Amino acid sequence: MSEKKTDGEILLDIRHLTHIFSFPKRVTVKAVNDVSFQIRRGEIFGLVGESGSGKSTIARCIMNIYRPCAGEIIYKGVNVCDLKQLRKNKRMLDTTRQLIFQDSSSSLNPRMKVCDIIEEPMRIQRTNPPRGSYRAEAEFQLYYVGMDASYLDKYPAELSGGQRQRVAIARALAMEPELLVADEPIASLDVSIQAQIVNLFRHLKKEHGFSFLFIAHDLSMVEFLCDRAGVMYKGELVETAPVKKLFENPQHPYTKRLLAAVPIPDPGRERARKGNRW
Amino acid sequence: MSELLEVKNLSVSFSTSSGEVQAVRNVSFSLKAGEVLAVVGESGCGKSVLCKSIMKLLPSNAKIKQGSITVNGADITAYRERDMCRLRGKLFSMVFQDPMTALNPTMTVGAQIAEAVRVREPGISKTGLRDRVMQLMDLVGIDSPGERMEQYPYHFSGGMRQRSVMAIALAGNPRILFADEPTTALDVTIQAQILDLFRDIQKKLGTATVFVTHDFGVVAGVADRVAVMYAGKIVEIGTAEEIFYDARHPYTWGLMKSLPAFSKGQDTLYTIPGMPPTLVNPPKGDVFACRNEYALEIDYQEEPPMFRVTDTHYAATWLLDERAPKVVSPVGGIKV
């Protein structure tokens, strides 16, 4: 990591974010309600909560896919909700923020080869490839996520779930982002593949100081990977704390309930706990 | 207790353009009445194919190469579709992974459960049918079934949909329930509810369950016995306690070690090196050898037989041979 990037600098500041979906017949759903948190440089921030609690909506607001109804999202001093500032800093915002989706089979174009998929963001941004050609750059990124050059000319359908997720990560890394927003990147993978992807994230953070917003519902992975975590419940952020504190001493009753639902890989203890629950 | 289901030396192959895929190879196990057997393994190791081949729900390019399936004392290996139809639902039924694709989006949930009931009891009266549907929805924990049965699947949340799928599966009072990754698509809190429900139903109805999953955490709460599958074979089988506290196969160790609970406080999670082999031409010897850090020379030449550890615990690894070097298991009851 270069000296200029000091740890602890606030990279992303979310202030009182609210997003409301409107449906016909005046039905509205408050998906995100007055949420505030910060992500520091070089930090992995975990966002947990059950499905429908608004985690993905926050990710999409950060990436300018949704326009929030109220609140501010300050990324590197730029308010991304302000269209004027957004236009002015478009290139910086487009290159330094990247999103990884949950379902890699639908977020990769099945008609494009792996090399085209990884090159696409570079072509769109017309970046100067530091390694000579776009293909060499794609090869480097692929190698970086643990796959060799033989995969460059394959189609996504020829890859396994874990490999596809790696390609999606390589595509995000091609722009050398500073903030990676990962929306349940491991939810659809096998346990042993999950471990590989989580190790990759750890490595990226340690060696390159990437900052992550890691969205998940698997608490044990969040405990292992993240520095700080926030718990979402029905659109509200009910608790934010360093991971260790959150798991050892949960404050909010919903956090306690969430922690109690994590299965323990130990039949004796799991059964003893079951007995208590009934 | 008598054996309700007995599978002996079952092998299933798919004929594809790239050759014969041996999805299930020489699998033997048995299931007693009222017992929960968990089948654990990575994707593509033949867990689902095993369930589907017992229910004979495989596509037409699949073929049972050898072995026998005995249910309730009757050999069903050679049964034709017409005979199987009589068994499905009554004797065994299945809960699928994704509740959204398992339900028909154009029918109300009540109508879908009623359909399953009517197939099993053709002469049932209209009020009797309604009562039975209400009773089933109540059994799987759907509140106010009277209103809910008029609603469509898209009105239901993921957990509620999975409950409805279970109600359909239980409509014919099956003796055996196959659950193919029933909680993979659900989040943690709903998963805990569904797992509790499985235990609850199993206690109430005494249904034997084959529970397919890739998550060892889930297994601990539901299973009486555990079978670990790798590349189409059962490599280790035993009671839940034996597998969790005294696993013998290196693959079982690997699967357990990759759980985050095991790597707490460490820098990286353990991963099993390499990828599962393709099953078109499985390598000679032990298929796990090339990913196994404890592999012996014989692993590359000869397939290990099932070694007996106790009367209920068997494992297929040469490490259990008396000539093998002694290896201390890296996992022995995970301390959380």
Coordinates of C-alpha atoms in Angstrom, one line a residue:
Chain A
M1 CA 0.0 0.0 0.0
S2 CA 1.3 3.4 -0.8
E3 CA 2.0 5.9 1.9
K4 CA -0.5 8.4 0.7
K5 CA -3.4 6.2 1.5
T6 CA -3.7 6.6 5.2
D7 CA -5.7 4.0 7.1
G8 CA -8.7 5.4 8.9
E9 CA -9.6 8.0 6.4
I10 CA -13.3 7.8 5.7
L11 CA -13.9 6.6 2.2
L12 CA -17.7 6.3 2.2
D13 CA -20.0 8.2 4.4
I14 CA -23.7 7.4 4.3
R15 CA -25.9 9.9 6.1
H16 CA -29.6 9.3 6.8
L17 CA -30.2 7.3 3.7
T18 CA -33.8 6.6 3.0
H19 CA -35.2 4.8 0.0
I20 CA -38.9 4.2 -0.6
F21 CA -40.3 2.0 -3.4
S22 CA -43.7 3.1 -4.7
F23 CA -46.2 0.7 -6.2
P24 CA -49.6 1.2 -7.8
K25 CA -52.6 1.9 -5.6
R26 CA -50.4 4.2 -3.4
V27 CA -48.6 1.3 -1.8
T28 CA -45.2 2.2 -0.6
V29 CA -42.4 0.2 0.9
K30 CA -39.8 1.8 3.0
A31 CA -36.8 -0.4 2.0
V32 CA -34.2 1.7 3.7
N33 CA -35.1 4.0 6.6
D34 CA -32.6 6.6 7.9
V35 CA -29.5 4.5 7.7
S36 CA -26.1 6.0 8.5
F37 CA -22.7 4.4 8.6
Q38 CA -19.1 4.9 7.4
I39 CA -16.6 2.8 5.7
R40 CA -12.9 3.6 6.3
R41 CA -10.2 3.0 3.8
G42 CA -8.8 -0.6 4.0
E43 CA -11.8 -1.8 6.0
I44 CA -14.2 -4.6 5.4
F45 CA -17.6 -3.6 6.5
G46 CA -20.2 -6.4 6.8
L47 CA -23.9 -5.8 6.3
V48 CA -26.1 -8.6 7.6
G49 CA -29.8 -9.2 7.9
E50 CA -32.6 -11.4 6.6
S51 CA -33.8 -11.2 3.0
G52 CA -35.9 -8.2 2.4
S53 CA -34.2 -6.1 5.1
G54 CA -32.8 -3.6 2.6
K55 CA -29.2 -4.7 2.3
S56 CA -29.1 -4.8 -1.5
T57 CA -31.0 -1.6 -1.8
I58 CA -28.2 0.2 0.1
A59 CA -25.7 -1.4 -2.3
R60 CA -27.6 -0.2 -5.3
C61 CA -28.0 3.3 -3.9
I62 CA -24.2 3.5 -3.4
M63 CA -23.6 2.4 -7.0
N64 CA -26.1 5.0 -8.3
I65 CA -28.4 2.3 -9.6
Y66 CA -31.2 3.6 -7.4
R67 CA -31.7 7.3 -6.6
P68 CA -32.3 7.5 -2.8
C69 CA -35.3 9.5 -1.7
A70 CA -33.5 11.3 1.1
G71 CA -30.1 11.4 2.6
E72 CA -26.5 11.7 1.3
I73 CA -23.9 9.3 0.2
I74 CA -20.5 10.9 0.3
Y75 CA -17.8 9.0 -1.5
K76 CA -14.3 10.5 -1.4
G77 CA -15.8 13.9 -0.7
V78 CA -18.3 13.7 -3.6
N79 CA -22.0 13.5 -3.0
V80 CA -23.0 10.8 -5.4
C81 CA -26.7 11.6 -5.1
D82 CA -26.1 15.1 -6.4
L83 CA -26.4 14.9 -10.2
K84 CA -24.1 17.9 -10.8
Q85 CA -21.3 16.5 -8.8
L86 CA -22.0 13.0 -10.2
R87 CA -21.5 14.3 -13.8
K88 CA -18.4 16.2 -12.9
N89 CA -16.7 13.2 -11.3
K90 CA -18.3 10.5 -13.4
R91 CA -15.0 8.8 -14.5
M92 CA -13.6 8.7 -11.0
L93 CA -16.8 7.3 -9.6
D94 CA -17.2 4.7 -12.4
T95 CA -13.7 3.4 -12.1
T96 CA -13.1 3.4 -8.4
R97 CA -16.4 1.8 -7.3
Q98 CA -17.2 -1.7 -8.4
L99 CA -20.0 -4.1 -7.7
I100 CA -20.0 -7.9 -7.5
F101 CA -23.4 -9.5 -7.8
Q102 CA -24.7 -12.6 -6.0
D103 CA -25.6 -14.7 -8.9
S104 CA -22.6 -15.0 -11.2
S105 CA -24.4 -17.1 -13.8
S106 CA -26.8 -14.2 -14.6
S107 CA -24.3 -11.3 -14.1
L108 CA -21.9 -12.6 -16.8
N109 CA -23.0 -12.4 -20.4
P110 CA -23.3 -16.1 -21.6
R111 CA -22.3 -15.1 -25.2
M112 CA -19.1 -13.4 -24.2
K113 CA -15.8 -15.1 -23.6
V114 CA -14.0 -14.7 -20.3
C115 CA -11.4 -12.4 -21.8
D116 CA -14.1 -10.2 -23.3
I117 CA -15.9 -10.0 -20.0
I118 CA -12.8 -8.9 -18.1
E119 CA -11.7 -6.5 -20.9
E120 CA -15.1 -4.8 -21.3
P121 CA -14.9 -2.3 -18.4
M122 CA -11.4 -1.3 -19.6
R123 CA -12.6 -0.8 -23.2
I124 CA -15.6 1.3 -22.0
Q125 CA -13.4 3.5 -19.9
R126 CA -10.6 3.5 -22.6
T127 CA -7.9 2.9 -20.0
N128 CA -4.3 2.6 -21.1
P129 CA -3.4 -1.0 -20.4
P130 CA -0.2 -1.0 -18.4
R131 CA 0.7 -4.5 -19.6
G132 CA 0.7 -3.7 -23.3
S133 CA -2.7 -5.1 -24.4
Y134 CA -6.1 -5.6 -23.0
R135 CA -5.7 -9.4 -23.3
A136 CA -2.5 -9.3 -21.2
E137 CA -4.3 -7.3 -18.7
A138 CA -7.2 -9.7 -18.6
E139 CA -4.8 -12.6 -18.2
F140 CA -3.1 -10.8 -15.3
Q141 CA -6.4 -10.2 -13.5
L142 CA -7.5 -13.8 -14.0
Y143 CA -4.2 -15.0 -12.7
Y144 CA -4.7 -12.7 -9.8
V145 CA -7.9 -14.4 -8.7
G146 CA -6.3 -17.8 -9.0
M147 CA -7.2 -19.0 -12.6
D148 CA -4.7 -19.5 -15.4
A149 CA -4.7 -18.2 -19.0
S150 CA -6.4 -21.3 -20.4
Y151 CA -9.7 -20.0 -19.2
L152 CA -9.5 -16.8 -21.3
D153 CA -11.2 -18.3 -24.3
K154 CA -13.9 -20.1 -22.4
Y155 CA -17.6 -19.2 -22.0
P156 CA -19.2 -18.7 -18.6
A157 CA -21.3 -21.9 -19.1
E158 CA -18.1 -23.9 -19.2
L159 CA -17.0 -22.8 -15.7
S160 CA -18.1 -24.0 -12.3
G161 CA -19.9 -21.7 -9.9
G162 CA -16.8 -20.8 -8.0
Q163 CA -14.8 -20.0 -11.2
R164 CA -17.6 -17.8 -12.5
Q165 CA -17.6 -15.9 -9.3
R166 CA -13.8 -15.4 -9.7
V167 CA -14.3 -14.1 -13.2
A168 CA -16.9 -11.6 -11.8
I169 CA -14.3 -10.5 -9.2
A170 CA -11.6 -10.3 -11.8
R171 CA -13.9 -8.0 -13.9
A172 CA -14.4 -5.8 -10.9
L173 CA -10.7 -5.7 -10.1
A174 CA -9.8 -4.8 -13.7
M175 CA -10.5 -1.1 -13.0
E176 CA -8.3 -1.2 -9.9
P177 CA -11.2 0.0 -7.7
E178 CA -10.9 1.5 -4.2
L179 CA -14.3 0.3 -3.0
L180 CA -15.7 -3.1 -3.8
V181 CA -19.4 -3.6 -3.0
A182 CA -20.0 -7.3 -2.8
D183 CA -23.7 -8.2 -2.7
E184 CA -23.9 -11.7 -1.3
P185 CA -21.0 -13.0 -3.3
I186 CA -20.8 -16.4 -1.7
A187 CA -24.4 -17.2 -0.9
S188 CA -24.9 -19.6 -3.9
L189 CA -21.6 -21.4 -3.5
D190 CA -20.4 -24.6 -1.8
V191 CA -18.8 -24.5 1.6
S192 CA -15.3 -25.3 0.3
I193 CA -15.6 -22.8 -2.6
Q194 CA -16.9 -20.1 -0.2
A195 CA -13.7 -20.6 1.8
Q196 CA -11.7 -20.0 -1.4
I197 CA -13.5 -16.7 -2.2
V198 CA -13.3 -15.4 1.4
N199 CA -9.6 -16.1 1.4
L200 CA -9.3 -14.2 -1.8
F201 CA -11.1 -11.2 -0.3
R202 CA -8.8 -11.3 2.7
H203 CA -5.8 -11.4 0.5
L204 CA -7.1 -8.4 -1.6
K205 CA -7.7 -6.4 1.5
K206 CA -4.3 -7.2 3.0
E207 CA -2.1 -6.7 0.0
H208 CA -3.9 -3.9 -1.7
G209 CA -5.9 -2.1 0.9
F210 CA -9.2 -2.5 -0.9
S211 CA -12.2 -1.4 1.1
F212 CA -15.2 -3.7 1.0
L213 CA -18.9 -3.5 1.7
F214 CA -19.6 -7.2 2.2
I215 CA -23.3 -8.1 2.2
A216 CA -24.2 -11.5 3.5
H217 CA -26.7 -13.4 5.6
D218 CA -24.1 -16.0 6.7
L219 CA -23.0 -14.7 10.0
S220 CA -20.1 -17.0 10.5
M221 CA -18.5 -15.8 7.3
V222 CA -19.0 -12.2 8.4
E223 CA -17.4 -12.9 11.7
F224 CA -14.4 -14.4 10.0
L225 CA -13.9 -11.8 7.3
C226 CA -15.1 -8.4 8.4
D227 CA -13.7 -5.7 10.7
R228 CA -16.9 -4.0 11.5
A229 CA -20.5 -5.1 10.8
G230 CA -24.0 -3.6 10.8
V231 CA -27.2 -5.5 11.4
M232 CA -30.2 -4.5 9.3
Y233 CA -33.8 -5.3 10.3
K234 CA -36.8 -4.2 8.3
G235 CA -34.9 -1.4 6.6
E236 CA -33.2 0.0 9.6
L237 CA -29.7 -0.3 10.8
V238 CA -30.3 -1.6 14.3
E239 CA -26.7 -2.1 15.4
T240 CA -23.2 -1.3 14.2
A241 CA -20.1 -2.5 16.0
P242 CA -16.7 -4.0 15.5
V243 CA -17.3 -7.7 14.7
K244 CA -15.7 -9.1 17.8
K245 CA -17.9 -6.9 20.0
L246 CA -21.0 -7.6 18.0
F247 CA -20.6 -11.4 18.3
E248 CA -19.5 -11.4 21.9
N249 CA -21.9 -8.9 23.3
P250 CA -24.8 -8.2 21.0
Q251 CA -27.0 -5.3 22.2
H252 CA -30.1 -5.3 20.0
P253 CA -32.6 -8.2 20.6
Y254 CA -32.7 -8.8 16.8
T255 CA -29.0 -9.3 16.7
K256 CA -29.3 -11.8 19.5
R257 CA -32.0 -13.7 17.6
L258 CA -29.9 -13.7 14.5
L259 CA -26.9 -15.1 16.3
A260 CA -29.0 -17.8 18.0
A261 CA -30.1 -19.0 14.5
V262 CA -26.5 -19.8 13.3
P263 CA -26.2 -23.5 13.2
I264 CA -23.3 -24.9 15.3
P265 CA -21.4 -27.7 13.6
D266 CA -21.5 -29.9 16.7
P267 CA -24.4 -32.3 17.3
G268 CA -24.1 -32.4 21.1
R269 CA -24.3 -28.7 21.5
E270 CA -26.8 -28.1 18.8
R271 CA -29.2 -30.6 20.4
A272 CA -28.7 -29.2 23.8
R273 CA -29.6 -25.8 22.4
K274 CA -32.6 -27.2 20.6
G275 CA -33.9 -28.5 23.9
N276 CA -33.7 -25.1 25.4
R277 CA -35.4 -23.4 22.4
W278 CA -38.6 -25.6 22.7
Chain B
M1 CA -36.0 -51.4 14.0
S2 CA -36.3 -52.9 10.5
E3 CA -34.7 -51.4 7.4
L4 CA -37.1 -49.3 5.5
L5 CA -34.9 -48.5 2.6
E6 CA -31.9 -50.5 1.5
V7 CA -29.6 -49.5 -1.3
K8 CA -27.0 -52.0 -2.4
N9 CA -24.1 -51.4 -4.7
L10 CA -26.1 -48.8 -6.7
S11 CA -24.3 -47.4 -9.8
V12 CA -26.0 -44.8 -12.0
S13 CA -24.5 -43.5 -15.3
F14 CA -25.5 -40.8 -17.7
S15 CA -24.7 -41.2 -21.4
T16 CA -23.7 -37.9 -22.8
S17 CA -21.9 -36.7 -25.9
S18 CA -18.6 -36.6 -24.0
G19 CA -18.9 -40.2 -22.8
E20 CA -20.4 -42.1 -19.9
V21 CA -20.7 -40.0 -16.7
Q22 CA -20.6 -42.2 -13.7
A23 CA -22.6 -40.0 -11.3
V24 CA -23.2 -42.6 -8.6
R25 CA -20.7 -45.4 -8.2
N26 CA -21.3 -48.4 -6.0
V27 CA -23.3 -46.8 -3.2
S28 CA -24.7 -48.9 -0.4
F29 CA -26.6 -47.6 2.6
S30 CA -29.8 -48.3 4.6
L31 CA -32.4 -46.2 6.3
K32 CA -34.4 -47.2 9.3
A33 CA -38.0 -46.1 9.9
G34 CA -38.0 -42.6 11.6
E35 CA -34.4 -41.9 11.0
V36 CA -32.7 -38.9 9.5
L37 CA -29.8 -39.6 7.2
A38 CA -27.8 -36.5 6.0
V39 CA -25.9 -36.8 2.7
V40 CA -23.1 -34.3 2.6
G41 CA -20.8 -33.4 -0.3
E42 CA -19.7 -30.7 -2.8
S43 CA -21.9 -29.9 -5.8
G44 CA -21.6 -32.4 -8.5
C45 CA -20.7 -35.3 -6.3
G46 CA -24.0 -37.2 -7.0
K47 CA -26.1 -36.4 -4.0
S48 CA -29.2 -35.3 -5.9
V49 CA -28.8 -38.0 -8.5
L50 CA -28.7 -40.6 -5.7
C51 CA -32.1 -39.3 -4.4
K52 CA -33.6 -39.0 -7.8
S53 CA -32.5 -42.5 -8.8
I54 CA -34.2 -44.0 -5.8
M55 CA -37.4 -42.1 -6.8
K56 CA -36.8 -42.9 -10.5
L57 CA -37.1 -39.2 -11.5
L58 CA -34.0 -39.3 -13.7
P59 CA -33.9 -38.1 -17.3
S60 CA -34.0 -40.7 -20.0
N61 CA -30.3 -40.7 -20.7
A62 CA -29.6 -42.0 -17.2
K63 CA -29.4 -45.7 -16.4
I64 CA -29.1 -47.8 -13.3
K65 CA -26.0 -49.9 -14.2
Q66 CA -26.1 -52.2 -11.3
G67 CA -27.3 -52.7 -7.7
S68 CA -30.6 -53.0 -6.0
I69 CA -33.0 -50.7 -4.2
T70 CA -35.2 -52.4 -1.7
V71 CA -38.1 -50.5 0.0
N72 CA -40.1 -52.1 2.7
G73 CA -38.9 -55.5 1.7
A74 CA -39.8 -55.1 -2.0
D75 CA -37.2 -54.8 -4.7
I76 CA -38.1 -51.8 -6.8
T77 CA -35.0 -51.7 -9.0
A78 CA -36.9 -53.0 -12.1
Y79 CA -40.2 -51.2 -11.4
R80 CA -41.7 -49.4 -14.4
E81 CA -43.1 -45.9 -14.4
R82 CA -46.7 -47.1 -13.7
D83 CA -45.6 -49.0 -10.6
M84 CA -43.5 -46.1 -9.4
C85 CA -46.4 -43.7 -9.7
R86 CA -48.2 -45.8 -7.1
L87 CA -45.3 -45.5 -4.7
R88 CA -44.4 -41.9 -5.1
G89 CA -46.2 -39.7 -2.6
K90 CA -47.4 -42.6 -0.5
L91 CA -44.1 -44.3 0.2
F92 CA -41.7 -41.5 -0.6
S93 CA -41.8 -37.9 -1.7
M94 CA -39.4 -35.1 -2.3
V95 CA -38.8 -31.5 -1.2
F96 CA -36.7 -29.6 -3.8
Q97 CA -34.1 -26.9 -3.3
D98 CA -35.8 -23.9 -4.9
P99 CA -39.4 -23.5 -3.6
M100 CA -40.1 -20.9 -6.3
T101 CA -39.7 -23.3 -9.2
A102 CA -41.3 -26.2 -7.4
L103 CA -44.6 -24.4 -7.0
N104 CA -46.9 -23.6 -9.9
P105 CA -47.2 -19.7 -10.0
T106 CA -50.7 -19.8 -11.6
M107 CA -52.4 -21.9 -9.0
T108 CA -53.3 -21.0 -5.4
V109 CA -51.2 -22.7 -2.8
G110 CA -54.3 -24.4 -1.4
A111 CA -55.2 -25.8 -4.8
Q112 CA -51.7 -27.2 -5.2
I113 CA -51.8 -29.0 -1.8
A114 CA -55.4 -30.2 -2.6
E115 CA -54.1 -31.6 -5.9
A116 CA -51.5 -33.7 -4.1
V117 CA -54.2 -35.0 -1.6
R118 CA -56.6 -35.9 -4.3
V119 CA -54.1 -37.9 -6.3
R120 CA -53.5 -40.1 -3.2
E121 CA -57.2 -40.2 -2.1
P122 CA -59.3 -40.0 -5.2
G123 CA -62.7 -40.4 -3.5
I124 CA -62.3 -37.7 -0.9
S125 CA -65.3 -35.3 -0.4
K126 CA -65.1 -31.6 -0.9
T127 CA -65.3 -30.7 2.8
G128 CA -62.9 -33.6 3.7
L129 CA -60.4 -32.3 1.2
R130 CA -60.6 -28.8 2.6
D131 CA -60.1 -30.1 6.1
R132 CA -57.2 -32.1 5.1
V133 CA -55.5 -29.2 3.3
M134 CA -56.1 -27.0 6.4
Q135 CA -54.6 -29.7 8.6
L136 CA -51.5 -30.1 6.4
M137 CA -50.9 -26.3 6.4
D138 CA -51.3 -26.3 10.1
L139 CA -48.8 -29.1 10.4
V140 CA -46.1 -27.2 8.5
G141 CA -46.8 -24.1 10.6
I142 CA -48.6 -21.8 8.1
D143 CA -50.7 -19.4 10.2
S144 CA -54.4 -18.8 9.3
P145 CA -54.6 -21.5 6.7
G146 CA -58.1 -20.5 5.7
E147 CA -57.0 -17.3 4.2
R148 CA -53.5 -18.4 3.1
M149 CA -54.9 -21.3 0.9
E150 CA -56.6 -18.8 -1.4
Q151 CA -53.3 -17.0 -2.0
Y152 CA -50.7 -17.5 -4.8
P153 CA -47.1 -18.5 -4.3
Y154 CA -45.9 -14.9 -5.0
H155 CA -47.8 -13.8 -1.9
F156 CA -45.6 -16.1 0.1
S157 CA -42.1 -15.4 1.5
G158 CA -39.3 -17.9 0.8
G159 CA -39.7 -19.7 4.1
M160 CA -43.5 -19.9 3.7
R161 CA -43.1 -21.3 0.2
Q162 CA -40.8 -24.0 1.4
R163 CA -43.4 -24.8 4.1
S164 CA -46.0 -25.2 1.4
V165 CA -43.7 -27.4 -0.7
M166 CA -43.4 -29.6 2.5
A167 CA -47.1 -29.7 2.9
I168 CA -47.5 -31.0 -0.6
A169 CA -44.7 -33.6 0.0
L170 CA -46.4 -34.7 3.2
A171 CA -49.9 -35.0 1.6
G172 CA -49.7 -38.7 1.1
N173 CA -48.3 -39.5 4.5
P174 CA -45.0 -40.8 3.0
R175 CA -42.8 -43.1 5.0
I176 CA -39.6 -41.6 3.5
L177 CA -39.0 -37.9 2.7
F178 CA -36.2 -36.9 0.4
A179 CA -35.1 -33.3 1.1
D180 CA -32.7 -31.9 -1.6
E181 CA -30.9 -28.9 -0.1
P182 CA -34.2 -27.6 1.3
T183 CA -32.6 -24.6 3.2
T184 CA -29.9 -23.5 0.7
A185 CA -32.0 -20.8 -0.8
L186 CA -33.1 -19.4 2.6
D187 CA -31.4 -17.1 5.0
V188 CA -30.2 -18.0 8.5
T189 CA -33.3 -17.2 10.6
I190 CA -35.7 -18.9 8.2
Q191 CA -33.3 -21.8 7.8
A192 CA -33.4 -22.4 11.6
Q193 CA -37.2 -22.4 11.5
I194 CA -37.4 -24.9 8.6
L195 CA -34.8 -27.1 10.3
D196 CA -36.9 -27.1 13.5
L197 CA -39.9 -27.9 11.5
F198 CA -38.2 -30.9 9.9
R199 CA -37.3 -32.2 13.4
D200 CA -40.8 -31.5 14.6
I201 CA -42.6 -33.3 11.7
Q202 CA -40.2 -36.2 12.0
K203 CA -41.1 -36.6 15.7
K204 CA -44.8 -36.3 15.1
L205 CA -45.2 -38.5 12.0
G206 CA -42.1 -40.7 12.3
T207 CA -41.1 -40.0 8.7
A208 CA -37.7 -41.2 7.8
T209 CA -35.7 -38.5 6.0
V210 CA -32.8 -38.3 3.6
F211 CA -31.5 -34.8 4.0
V212 CA -29.1 -33.6 1.2
T213 CA -26.9 -30.6 1.9
H214 CA -23.4 -29.2 1.5
D215 CA -23.3 -27.5 4.9
F216 CA -22.0 -29.4 7.9
G217 CA -23.5 -26.7 10.2
V218 CA -27.0 -27.7 9.1
V219 CA -26.3 -31.4 9.5
A220 CA -25.5 -31.2 13.2
G221 CA -29.0 -30.1 14.2
V222 CA -31.1 -32.6 12.2
A223 CA -29.2 -35.7 11.4
D224 CA -29.1 -39.1 13.3
R225 CA -26.6 -40.5 10.7
V226 CA -24.3 -38.8 8.2
A227 CA -23.0 -40.1 4.9
V228 CA -20.2 -38.1 3.2
M229 CA -20.2 -38.4 -0.6
Y230 CA -17.3 -37.6 -2.9
A231 CA -17.2 -38.1 -6.7
G232 CA -20.3 -40.4 -6.7
K233 CA -19.2 -42.6 -3.8
I234 CA -20.0 -42.7 -0.1
V235 CA -16.5 -42.3 1.5
E236 CA -17.6 -42.2 5.1
I237 CA -20.8 -43.1 6.9
G238 CA -21.6 -43.1 10.6
T239 CA -23.8 -41.6 13.3
A240 CA -23.7 -37.9 13.7
E241 CA -21.5 -38.1 16.8
E242 CA -19.1 -40.4 15.1
I243 CA -18.7 -38.2 12.1
F244 CA -18.4 -34.9 14.0
Y245 CA -16.2 -36.1 16.9
D246 CA -14.3 -39.0 15.3
A247 CA -14.1 -38.5 11.5
R248 CA -11.7 -40.8 9.8
H249 CA -11.7 -39.8 6.1
P250 CA -9.4 -36.9 5.0
Y251 CA -12.2 -35.5 2.8
T252 CA -14.5 -35.2 5.8
W253 CA -11.7 -33.5 7.7
G254 CA -11.3 -31.1 4.7
L255 CA -15.0 -30.3 4.6
M256 CA -15.1 -29.6 8.3
K257 CA -12.0 -27.6 8.3
S258 CA -13.3 -25.2 5.6
L259 CA -16.1 -24.1 8.0
P260 CA -15.4 -20.6 9.4
A261 CA -16.1 -21.9 12.9
F262 CA -13.0 -24.0 12.7
S263 CA -10.7 -21.3 11.6
K264 CA -11.7 -18.8 14.2
G265 CA -8.8 -16.4 15.0
Q266 CA -6.8 -17.7 12.1
D267 CA -5.7 -15.7 9.1
T268 CA -7.1 -17.8 6.3
L269 CA -9.8 -20.4 5.9
Y270 CA -8.8 -23.9 5.0
T271 CA -9.6 -24.9 1.5
I272 CA -9.4 -28.4 -0.1
P273 CA -6.9 -28.0 -2.9
G274 CA -7.9 -28.6 -6.5
M275 CA -11.3 -29.4 -8.0
P276 CA -13.5 -32.5 -7.9
P277 CA -12.6 -34.8 -10.8
T278 CA -14.9 -35.2 -13.8
L279 CA -16.8 -38.4 -13.6
V280 CA -16.4 -39.3 -17.3
N281 CA -13.2 -41.3 -16.7
P282 CA -12.6 -41.3 -13.0
P283 CA -8.8 -41.7 -12.3
K284 CA -7.5 -45.0 -11.2
G285 CA -7.2 -45.7 -7.5
D286 CA -8.8 -43.4 -4.9
V287 CA -10.4 -40.5 -6.7
F288 CA -9.6 -38.2 -3.8
A289 CA -5.9 -39.0 -3.8
C290 CA -4.8 -36.0 -5.9
R291 CA -6.4 -33.5 -3.4
N292 CA -5.4 -35.4 -0.3
E293 CA -2.5 -34.3 1.7
Y294 CA -2.4 -37.6 3.5
A295 CA -2.4 -39.6 0.3
L296 CA -0.4 -42.8 0.4
E297 CA 1.2 -44.5 -2.6
I298 CA -1.4 -47.2 -2.7
D299 CA -4.1 -44.5 -3.1
Y300 CA -2.9 -43.9 -6.7
Q301 CA -3.2 -47.6 -7.5
E302 CA -6.0 -49.2 -5.8
E303 CA -9.4 -48.0 -4.6
P304 CA -9.8 -48.4 -0.8
P305 CA -12.6 -50.6 0.5
M306 CA -14.9 -49.5 3.2
F307 CA -13.0 -50.1 6.5
R308 CA -15.0 -50.8 9.6
V309 CA -14.4 -48.4 12.5
T310 CA -17.4 -49.4 14.6
D311 CA -20.6 -51.3 13.7
T312 CA -22.2 -48.1 12.5
H313 CA -19.1 -46.2 11.3
Y314 CA -17.4 -47.1 8.0
A315 CA -14.8 -45.1 6.0
A316 CA -13.1 -45.7 2.6
T317 CA -9.5 -44.6 3.2
W318 CA -6.3 -46.6 3.2
L319 CA -5.3 -44.7 6.3
L320 CA -7.4 -47.2 8.3
D321 CA -5.4 -50.1 7.0
E322 CA -3.3 -51.7 9.7
R323 CA -0.2 -51.2 7.6
A324 CA -0.8 -47.4 7.1
P325 CA 1.1 -44.8 9.1
K326 CA -0.8 -43.4 12.1
V327 CA -2.3 -40.0 11.3
V328 CA -3.9 -37.9 14.0
S329 CA -7.2 -36.3 12.9
P330 CA -6.9 -32.5 12.6
V331 CA -10.6 -32.2 13.6
G332 CA -12.2 -33.8 16.6
G333 CA -15.3 -32.0 17.7
I334 CA -15.3 -28.4 16.6
K335 CA -14.8 -26.1 19.5
V336 CA -16.8 -22.9 18.9

